Coordinates of C-alpha atoms in Angstrom, one line a residue:
X1 CA -13.1 120.4 -7.8
X2 CA -13.1 117.2 -5.8
X3 CA -12.7 113.9 -7.7
X4 CA -14.0 110.4 -7.1
X5 CA -10.7 109.5 -5.6
X6 CA -11.1 112.3 -3.0
X7 CA -14.4 110.8 -2.0
X8 CA -12.9 107.3 -1.7
X9 CA -10.0 108.7 0.4
X10 CA -12.3 110.5 2.7
X11 CA -14.6 107.5 3.1
X12 CA -11.5 105.3 3.8
X13 CA -10.3 107.8 6.4
X14 CA -13.7 107.7 8.2
X15 CA -14.4 104.0 8.1
X16 CA -10.8 102.6 8.3
X17 CA -8.8 105.3 10.0
X18 CA -11.5 106.5 12.5
X19 CA -13.6 103.3 12.5
X20 CA -16.8 105.1 11.8
X21 CA -19.7 102.8 10.9
X22 CA -20.4 102.9 7.2
X23 CA -23.9 104.3 7.4
X24 CA -22.7 107.0 9.8
X25 CA -19.7 107.8 7.6
X26 CA -22.0 108.3 4.5
X27 CA -24.3 110.6 6.5
X28 CA -21.3 112.7 7.6
X29 CA -19.9 112.8 4.0
X30 CA -23.3 114.1 2.7
X31 CA -23.4 116.8 5.3
X32 CA -19.8 117.8 4.5
X33 CA -20.6 117.9 0.7
X34 CA -23.5 120.2 1.4
X35 CA -21.0 122.6 2.9
X36 CA -18.7 122.2 -0.1
X37 CA -16.2 120.1 1.9
X38 CA -15.5 117.2 -0.4
X39 CA -11.9 116.1 0.3
X40 CA -9.4 115.5 3.1
X41 CA -7.5 118.6 2.0
X42 CA -10.6 120.9 2.0
X43 CA -11.6 119.7 5.5
X44 CA -8.1 120.1 6.9
X45 CA -7.8 123.7 5.5
X46 CA -11.3 124.8 6.3
X47 CA -12.1 126.9 9.4
X48 CA -13.1 124.6 12.3
X49 CA -16.4 126.5 12.6
X50 CA -17.3 125.5 9.0
X51 CA -16.8 121.8 9.7
X52 CA -18.7 122.1 13.0
X53 CA -21.6 123.7 11.3
X54 CA -21.7 121.0 8.7
X55 CA -21.6 118.0 11.2
X56 CA -23.6 119.8 13.9
X57 CA -21.3 118.1 16.5
X58 CA -18.4 120.2 17.7
X59 CA -16.4 117.3 19.1
X60 CA -16.7 115.0 16.1
X61 CA -15.9 117.9 13.8
X62 CA -12.7 118.7 15.7
X63 CA -11.6 115.1 15.7
X64 CA -12.3 114.7 12.0
X65 CA -10.4 117.8 11.1
X66 CA -7.4 116.7 13.2
X67 CA -7.5 113.3 11.5
X68 CA -7.5 115.0 8.1
X69 CA -4.5 117.2 9.0
X70 CA -2.6 114.2 10.3
X71 CA -3.4 112.3 7.1
X72 CA -2.0 115.2 5.0
X73 CA 1.1 115.4 7.2
X74 CA 1.8 111.7 6.9
X75 CA 1.2 111.8 3.1
X76 CA 3.7 114.7 2.8
X77 CA 6.4 112.8 4.7
X78 CA 5.8 109.5 2.8
X79 CA 8.5 108.9 0.0
X80 CA 7.1 108.8 -3.5
X81 CA 6.8 105.3 -5.0
X82 CA 9.7 103.9 -7.0
X83 CA 9.4 103.9 -10.7
X84 CA 7.6 100.9 -12.0
X85 CA 6.0 100.2 -8.6
X86 CA 2.4 99.7 -9.7
X87 CA 1.1 99.7 -6.1
X88 CA 2.7 102.9 -5.0
X89 CA 3.1 104.0 -1.4
X90 CA 0.5 102.7 1.0
X91 CA -2.3 104.9 2.0
X92 CA -1.2 106.6 5.3
X93 CA -4.7 106.4 6.9
X94 CA -5.0 102.7 6.0
X95 CA -1.5 101.7 7.1
X96 CA -1.9 103.6 10.4
X97 CA -5.3 102.0 11.1
X98 CA -3.9 98.5 10.3
X99 CA -1.0 99.1 12.7
X100 CA -3.3 100.3 15.5
X101 CA -5.7 97.4 14.8
X102 CA -2.9 94.8 14.9
X103 CA -1.6 96.2 18.2
X104 CA -5.0 96.2 19.7
X105 CA -5.6 92.6 18.7
X106 CA -2.3 91.3 20.0
X107 CA -1.6 93.3 23.1
X108 CA -4.8 95.1 24.1
X109 CA -5.7 98.8 23.6
X110 CA -2.3 100.2 24.3
X111 CA -2.5 103.0 21.7
X112 CA -6.0 104.2 22.6
X113 CA -7.5 105.9 25.6
X114 CA -10.6 104.1 27.0
X115 CA -12.8 106.7 25.4
X116 CA -11.2 106.1 22.0
X117 CA -11.5 102.4 22.3
X118 CA -15.2 102.5 23.1
X119 CA -15.8 104.9 20.1
X120 CA -13.9 102.6 17.8
X121 CA -16.1 99.7 18.8
X122 CA -19.4 101.4 18.0
X123 CA -21.9 99.3 16.2
X124 CA -24.4 100.3 13.5
X125 CA -28.0 100.8 14.7
X126 CA -31.2 101.4 12.8
X127 CA -34.5 101.4 14.7
X128 CA -36.8 102.1 11.7
X129 CA -39.5 99.4 12.2
X130 CA -40.8 99.8 8.7
X131 CA -37.4 98.9 7.3
X132 CA -36.7 96.2 9.9
X133 CA -40.0 94.4 9.2
X134 CA -39.2 93.9 5.6
X135 CA -35.7 92.6 6.1
X136 CA -34.6 89.0 5.9
X137 CA -31.0 88.1 6.9
X138 CA -29.0 85.0 6.3
X139 CA -26.7 83.9 9.2
X140 CA -25.7 81.0 11.3
X141 CA -26.6 80.7 15.0
X142 CA -23.5 81.8 16.8
X143 CA -23.4 85.4 15.7
X144 CA -27.1 85.7 16.4
X145 CA -26.4 84.6 20.0
X146 CA -23.7 87.3 20.2
X147 CA -26.0 90.0 19.0
X148 CA -28.7 89.0 21.5
X149 CA -26.1 88.9 24.3
X150 CA -24.6 92.4 23.5
X151 CA -28.1 93.9 23.5
X152 CA -29.5 92.3 26.6
X153 CA -26.4 93.3 28.6
X154 CA -27.4 96.9 28.0
X155 CA -30.2 96.3 30.5
X156 CA -28.9 93.6 32.7
X157 CA -25.4 95.0 33.3
X158 CA -25.7 98.7 32.3
X159 CA -22.4 99.7 34.0
X160 CA -20.4 97.6 31.5
X161 CA -19.0 99.5 28.5
X162 CA -19.4 98.2 25.0
X163 CA -16.0 96.6 25.0
X164 CA -17.0 94.5 28.0
X165 CA -20.4 93.6 26.5
X166 CA -18.7 92.4 23.3
X167 CA -16.2 90.4 25.3
X168 CA -18.9 88.8 27.5
X169 CA -21.1 88.0 24.6
X170 CA -18.2 86.3 22.8
X171 CA -17.5 84.3 26.0
X172 CA -21.2 83.1 25.9
X173 CA -20.8 82.1 22.2
X174 CA -17.6 80.2 22.9
X175 CA -19.1 78.3 25.9
X176 CA -22.3 77.5 24.0
X177 CA -20.3 76.3 21.0
X178 CA -18.2 74.1 23.2
X179 CA -21.2 72.5 24.8
X180 CA -22.9 72.0 21.4
X181 CA -19.8 70.5 19.9
X182 CA -19.6 68.0 22.8
X183 CA -23.2 67.0 22.5
X184 CA -22.7 66.3 18.7
X185 CA -19.6 64.3 19.4
X186 CA -17.3 66.8 17.7
X187 CA -15.4 67.4 20.9
X188 CA -14.3 64.9 23.5
X189 CA -13.4 65.3 27.1
X190 CA -14.4 67.9 29.7
X191 CA -14.3 71.6 28.9
X192 CA -11.7 73.9 30.3
X193 CA -14.4 75.3 32.7
X194 CA -15.2 71.8 33.8
X195 CA -11.5 71.1 34.4
X196 CA -11.4 74.2 36.7
X197 CA -9.6 76.7 34.6
X198 CA -12.0 79.4 35.7
X199 CA -11.8 78.5 39.4
X200 CA -11.2 81.5 41.6
X201 CA -12.5 84.1 39.2
X202 CA -15.8 85.9 39.6
X203 CA -18.7 84.9 37.4
X204 CA -21.6 86.7 35.8
X205 CA -24.7 85.2 34.2
X206 CA -25.5 86.1 30.5
X207 CA -28.5 84.6 28.8
X208 CA -28.7 81.9 31.5
X209 CA -25.0 80.8 31.2
X210 CA -22.4 81.6 33.8
X211 CA -19.0 82.8 32.4
X212 CA -15.8 83.5 34.3
X213 CA -14.6 87.1 34.1
X214 CA -11.5 89.1 34.7
X215 CA -11.8 92.5 36.3
X216 CA -10.5 95.5 34.4
X217 CA -9.4 97.4 37.5
X218 CA -9.3 101.1 37.1
X219 CA -10.8 101.2 33.6
X220 CA -12.4 104.6 33.4
X221 CA -14.2 104.6 30.1
X222 CA -16.6 107.5 30.5
X223 CA -15.8 110.9 29.1
X224 CA -14.9 113.6 31.7
X225 CA -18.1 114.6 33.5
X226 CA -18.0 118.1 32.1
X227 CA -17.9 116.7 28.6
X228 CA -20.7 114.1 29.0
X229 CA -22.9 116.6 30.8
X230 CA -23.1 118.7 27.6
X231 CA -25.9 118.0 25.1
X232 CA -24.4 116.3 22.1
X233 CA -26.5 118.2 19.5
X234 CA -26.2 121.8 18.5
X235 CA -29.9 122.2 18.7
X236 CA -29.7 121.9 22.5
X237 CA -27.4 124.8 23.1
X238 CA -28.5 127.4 25.6
X239 CA -30.4 129.9 23.5
X240 CA -33.5 131.7 24.7
X241 CA -34.6 132.1 21.1
X242 CA -34.7 128.3 20.4
X243 CA -35.2 126.7 23.8
X244 CA -38.0 127.3 26.3
X245 CA -36.8 128.3 29.7
X246 CA -36.9 125.8 32.6
X247 CA -40.0 126.0 34.8
X248 CA -39.2 126.9 38.3
X249 CA -42.1 125.2 40.0
X250 CA -40.9 122.6 42.5
X251 CA -42.9 120.4 44.8
X252 CA -42.0 120.7 48.5
X253 CA -40.0 117.8 49.9
X254 CA -41.4 115.4 52.5
X255 CA -39.8 117.3 55.4
X256 CA -40.1 121.0 56.2
X257 CA -37.0 122.9 55.4
X258 CA -37.0 125.1 58.5
X259 CA -33.5 124.0 59.6
X260 CA -30.2 124.0 57.8
X261 CA -29.8 120.9 55.6
X262 CA -27.3 118.2 56.5
X263 CA -24.0 118.5 54.8
X264 CA -24.1 117.0 51.3
X265 CA -21.8 114.1 50.4
X266 CA -18.4 115.1 49.0
X267 CA -18.8 113.3 45.7
X268 CA -19.5 114.5 42.1
X269 CA -22.6 114.2 40.0
X270 CA -22.7 111.2 37.6
X271 CA -24.1 111.9 34.1
X272 CA -25.6 109.8 31.4
X273 CA -24.6 110.3 27.8
X274 CA -27.1 112.8 26.2
X275 CA -29.7 111.2 23.8
X276 CA -31.3 113.3 21.0
X277 CA -34.2 112.5 18.8
X278 CA -36.1 115.0 16.6
X279 CA -34.3 117.9 18.2
X280 CA -35.3 116.9 21.8
X281 CA -32.4 116.0 24.1
X282 CA -32.6 114.0 27.3
X283 CA -29.9 113.9 30.0
X284 CA -29.8 112.4 33.5
X285 CA -27.7 113.1 36.5
X286 CA -27.4 111.2 39.8
X287 CA -26.0 112.1 43.2
X288 CA -25.9 110.4 46.7
X289 CA -28.6 111.7 49.1
X290 CA -28.9 111.0 52.8
X291 CA -31.7 113.3 53.7
X292 CA -34.7 115.0 52.0
X293 CA -33.3 118.3 53.1
X294 CA -30.3 117.9 50.8
X295 CA -32.5 117.7 47.6
X296 CA -33.0 121.4 47.0
X297 CA -29.3 122.5 47.7
X298 CA -28.1 119.6 45.5
X299 CA -30.3 120.7 42.6
X300 CA -29.1 124.3 43.1
X301 CA -25.5 123.0 42.9
X302 CA -26.3 121.1 39.8
X303 CA -27.8 124.1 38.0
X304 CA -25.1 126.4 39.1
X305 CA -22.2 124.2 38.0
X306 CA -24.0 123.2 34.8
X307 CA -25.8 126.4 33.7
X308 CA -26.9 124.9 30.4
X309 CA -29.4 122.8 32.4
X310 CA -31.2 125.9 33.4
X311 CA -32.2 126.4 29.8
X312 CA -34.0 123.1 29.6
X313 CA -37.7 122.8 29.3
X314 CA -38.0 120.3 32.2
X315 CA -35.8 119.2 35.1
X316 CA -37.8 116.3 36.7
X317 CA -36.4 114.6 39.8
X318 CA -36.9 111.7 42.1
X319 CA -35.1 110.2 45.1
X320 CA -35.2 107.1 47.3
X321 CA -33.9 106.9 50.8
X322 CA -33.4 103.7 52.8
X323 CA -35.9 103.1 55.5
X324 CA -35.0 104.6 58.9
X325 CA -33.3 102.2 61.3
X326 CA -35.9 100.3 63.3
X327 CA -38.7 101.2 60.9
X328 CA -41.6 98.6 61.1
X329 CA -42.6 98.9 57.5
X330 CA -38.9 98.8 56.3
X331 CA -40.0 100.7 53.2
X332 CA -37.8 103.1 51.3
X333 CA -38.9 106.8 51.5
X334 CA -39.6 108.2 48.0
X335 CA -40.5 111.5 46.4
X336 CA -40.7 112.8 42.9
X337 CA -41.6 115.7 40.7
X338 CA -42.4 115.8 37.0
X339 CA -41.6 119.5 36.4
X340 CA -44.1 119.4 33.5
X341 CA -42.7 116.2 31.9
X342 CA -45.7 114.0 32.5
X343 CA -44.9 110.7 34.2
X344 CA -41.1 111.4 34.4
X345 CA -41.0 111.3 38.2
X346 CA -42.8 107.9 38.4
X347 CA -40.5 106.5 35.6
X348 CA -37.4 107.5 37.6
X349 CA -38.7 105.9 40.7
X350 CA -39.5 102.6 38.8
X351 CA -36.0 102.6 37.4
X352 CA -34.5 103.1 40.8
X353 CA -36.6 100.3 42.3
X354 CA -35.6 97.9 39.6
X355 CA -31.9 98.3 40.4
X356 CA -32.4 98.7 44.2
X357 CA -31.0 102.2 44.2
X358 CA -31.4 104.0 47.6
X359 CA -29.9 107.1 49.1
X360 CA -29.8 108.5 45.6
X361 CA -31.2 111.6 43.8
X362 CA -31.8 111.5 40.1
X363 CA -32.5 114.6 37.9
X364 CA -33.8 114.0 34.4
X365 CA -33.5 116.9 32.0
X366 CA -35.2 117.5 28.7
X367 CA -34.8 120.1 26.1
X368 CA -38.1 120.0 24.0
X369 CA -37.4 120.2 20.3
X370 CA -40.9 121.0 19.2
X371 CA -42.0 117.6 18.0
X372 CA -44.0 115.1 20.0
X373 CA -42.1 111.8 20.4
X374 CA -44.8 109.4 21.4
X375 CA -43.5 106.1 22.8
X376 CA -39.9 107.0 22.0
X377 CA -40.1 109.6 24.8
X378 CA -40.4 106.8 27.4
X379 CA -37.6 104.9 25.8
X380 CA -35.2 107.8 25.8
X381 CA -36.0 108.8 29.4
X382 CA -35.5 105.2 30.6
X383 CA -32.2 104.8 28.8
X384 CA -30.9 108.1 30.3
X385 CA -31.9 107.2 33.8
X386 CA -30.6 103.6 33.5
X387 CA -27.3 104.8 32.1
X388 CA -26.8 107.4 34.9
X389 CA -27.8 104.8 37.6
X390 CA -25.6 102.2 36.0
X391 CA -22.6 104.5 36.1
X392 CA -23.3 105.5 39.8
X393 CA -23.6 101.8 40.7
X394 CA -20.3 101.1 38.9
X395 CA -18.5 103.9 40.8
X396 CA -19.9 102.9 44.2
X397 CA -19.1 99.2 43.6
X398 CA -22.5 98.0 44.6
X399 CA -22.3 94.9 42.5
X400 CA -20.6 92.5 45.1
X401 CA -19.7 89.9 42.5
X402 CA -17.5 92.1 40.4
X403 CA -17.1 95.2 42.6
X404 CA -18.9 97.4 40.1
X405 CA -15.9 97.2 37.7
X406 CA -15.8 96.7 34.0
X407 CA -14.8 93.1 33.1
X408 CA -13.4 90.9 30.3
X409 CA -14.9 87.5 29.4
X410 CA -12.1 85.0 30.1
X411 CA -11.3 82.6 27.2
X412 CA -10.8 79.5 29.2
X413 CA -10.3 77.1 26.3
X414 CA -7.5 79.3 24.9
X415 CA -6.0 79.5 28.4
X416 CA -5.9 75.7 28.7
X417 CA -4.5 75.4 25.2
X418 CA -1.6 77.8 26.0
X419 CA -0.8 76.6 29.5
X420 CA -1.1 72.9 29.4
X421 CA -3.9 71.2 27.5
X422 CA -5.0 70.5 24.0
X423 CA -8.0 72.6 22.9
X424 CA -11.0 70.5 22.0
X425 CA -12.0 70.3 18.4
X426 CA -14.9 72.5 17.4
X427 CA -14.7 74.7 20.4
X428 CA -13.3 77.6 18.5
X429 CA -11.1 78.5 21.4
X430 CA -8.5 81.1 21.1
X431 CA -10.2 82.9 18.2
X432 CA -9.9 86.6 18.9
X433 CA -8.3 85.9 22.3
X434 CA -5.4 88.0 23.6
X435 CA -3.4 88.2 26.8
X436 CA -5.2 90.2 29.5
X437 CA -4.1 91.4 32.9
X438 CA -1.7 88.9 34.5
X439 CA -1.3 87.1 31.2
X440 CA -4.7 85.5 31.2
X441 CA -6.5 85.0 27.9
X442 CA -9.6 87.1 27.3
X443 CA -12.1 87.5 24.4
X444 CA -11.1 90.6 22.6
X445 CA -14.0 93.0 21.7
X446 CA -12.4 93.9 18.3
X447 CA -12.7 90.3 17.2
X448 CA -16.3 90.0 18.4
X449 CA -17.2 93.3 16.6
X450 CA -15.6 92.0 13.4
X451 CA -17.5 88.7 13.7
X452 CA -20.8 90.6 13.9
X453 CA -20.0 92.9 11.0
X454 CA -19.3 90.0 8.6
X455 CA -22.0 87.6 9.7
X456 CA -25.4 88.9 8.5
X457 CA -25.9 88.5 4.7
X458 CA -29.2 89.2 2.9
X459 CA -31.8 86.5 2.2
X460 CA -34.6 86.8 -0.3
X461 CA -37.3 85.7 2.1
X462 CA -38.1 82.5 0.1
X463 CA -35.6 80.2 1.7
X464 CA -32.7 81.2 -0.5
X465 CA -29.9 83.8 -0.3
X466 CA -28.7 85.9 -3.3
X467 CA -25.9 84.1 -5.1
X468 CA -25.0 86.5 -7.9
X469 CA -21.4 87.7 -7.6
X470 CA -21.2 91.3 -6.4
X471 CA -18.3 93.6 -5.4
X472 CA -16.9 92.9 -2.0
X473 CA -17.5 96.5 -0.8
X474 CA -21.2 96.3 -1.7
X475 CA -21.5 93.0 0.3
X476 CA -19.7 94.4 3.3
X477 CA -21.8 97.5 3.4
X478 CA -25.0 95.4 3.1
X479 CA -23.9 93.2 6.0
X480 CA -23.2 96.2 8.1
X481 CA -26.6 97.6 7.3
X482 CA -28.2 94.2 8.2
X483 CA -26.4 94.2 11.5
X484 CA -27.7 97.7 12.3
X485 CA -31.3 96.6 11.5
X486 CA -30.9 93.4 13.6
X487 CA -29.5 95.4 16.6
X488 CA -32.3 97.9 16.2
X489 CA -34.9 95.2 16.3
X490 CA -33.4 93.7 19.4
X491 CA -33.2 97.0 21.1
X492 CA -36.8 97.7 20.4
X493 CA -37.7 94.3 21.9
X494 CA -35.6 94.6 25.1
X495 CA -36.6 98.2 25.6
X496 CA -40.3 97.2 25.4
X497 CA -39.8 94.8 28.4
X498 CA -37.3 96.8 30.4
X499 CA -39.9 98.5 32.6
X500 CA -41.8 95.3 33.3
X501 CA -39.2 92.7 34.0
X502 CA -36.3 92.5 36.4
X503 CA -32.8 92.2 35.1
X504 CA -32.7 88.6 36.1
X505 CA -36.0 87.8 34.3
X506 CA -35.0 89.7 31.2
X507 CA -31.7 87.7 31.0
X508 CA -33.6 84.4 31.5
X509 CA -36.1 85.2 28.7
X510 CA -33.4 86.4 26.3
X511 CA -32.4 82.8 25.5
X512 CA -36.0 81.7 24.8
X513 CA -36.5 84.7 22.5
X514 CA -33.3 83.8 20.6
X515 CA -34.5 80.2 20.3
X516 CA -37.8 81.4 18.9
X517 CA -36.2 83.2 15.9
X518 CA -32.9 81.5 15.3
X519 CA -32.4 80.1 11.8
X520 CA -33.6 76.6 11.1
X521 CA -30.8 74.2 10.2
X522 CA -30.4 70.4 9.9
X523 CA -30.2 68.5 13.1
X524 CA -27.0 66.8 14.2
X525 CA -23.5 67.3 12.8
X526 CA -25.0 68.2 9.3
X527 CA -26.3 71.5 10.8
X528 CA -23.0 72.4 12.6
X529 CA -22.2 76.0 11.4
X530 CA -24.9 75.9 8.8
X531 CA -26.7 79.1 7.8
X532 CA -30.4 79.8 7.6
X533 CA -32.8 82.7 7.3
X534 CA -34.1 85.0 10.0
X535 CA -37.0 87.3 9.4
X536 CA -36.6 90.5 11.4
X537 CA -40.4 90.8 11.5
X538 CA -40.3 87.7 13.7
X539 CA -37.9 89.5 16.1
X540 CA -40.2 92.5 16.3
X541 CA -43.1 90.2 17.3
X542 CA -41.2 89.5 20.5
X543 CA -42.1 93.0 21.7
X544 CA -44.3 93.2 24.8
X545 CA -47.1 95.0 22.9
X546 CA -47.2 92.2 20.3
X547 CA -47.5 89.5 23.0
X548 CA -50.3 91.0 25.0

């Protein structure tokens, strides 16, 4: 029989050892308890199939069981505490997590693969509008800017991994704080950027502010394509009993296929991560295309190399080809087919036009789970197509400014402080910075994530925040939940505008939306770093539908 200590050890392994968000960890523990897996030992000794059935995610189940086995092995090799030692031996999962976290903070992600790093940085997310609309948070302005930046970058720079978005968002916060400090007289002299410490580095614009970046050459953060091409939920497995077969109806392409198609490009398909809601799963793939005649053979290749796609309910597609040389209209050639998923072809074309994608084929797959999704259907389709196109753009290097590569946000104030200048007061330079490639200081994503997790307390909606002393674990869990609700509200807002605004316009509006909901604080130096209340219902009112 498992004890309360077993539960605490398991929760610690998930949240500290594997960096699983608290809400996700509790959900997993409840699923494991339902399968009578209540301790690290029980999970380690159980058949893998039992753990997989409980979590309904084969990969997560395998990783968790391996972590439990490793924790038991470390515990067995740890010497017993000396007599009289009240503290005893350190928890192996906790000590290992602290060591990895310290190494990451000081030297970069040397002990993690890119995929492990990105998973360790996952942020809580709750998109329940009923819950969001009743929540009031207490925060200061800087972390709210960071949250806005991280979410808007999902649309404006979709090829950037979460680690880069956190780093870029922190760079915006740092630059904004430095400017504000200077305007309040808290910092004197020019900023490091004004002194030219960012000269020669590429720049990107985030929420209207340009920040210098450092390319992360060769950073391959996606899972292997065969892995990301698989639906991430057990309900999407290829089973004729549970999934309708794909329809075979296809619209003819714009040119007659009476001749052999031109050779297809020697590249691989690019896949989005699968997205699942209410047992429906969406997945998008992209591939270069130079002729309409290549479309059918390419789709045959996709279905033959990924046979699980043939079990899907719909395989909609669309392509855009650059205008023929010498064309008077100079208009891209387009074609699309819904394959029964109403509006999917047009949605794909709109997404391709928004990013200027040409000579590209996109296939959007859906396994229907039996429940109508309403407006969420459009959001999920758009996210899948955007992620697949973003990855294709990243691989092809179509962003001339940064070559389509992942980037770090440079910490110019820390760089100046280390290499030859005093850091201005109030700038916050160097916090969470670490040496990057070539010794340059960058904003570390771990520090930005930690900043978000501890910055959003609960307000009572009446201008006051709760002051009664509570256990630290309760406060931390509450802050994490509030962050998930805030990010969910922001995602709803940005998703509502994504099909109607260009990336540049969405970035421009993001700052004005932040200014409309930021906490009210005293003007001048008295308000520097002060906290105030933010009603998440005010954030939801930024949605496109609410502003019509």
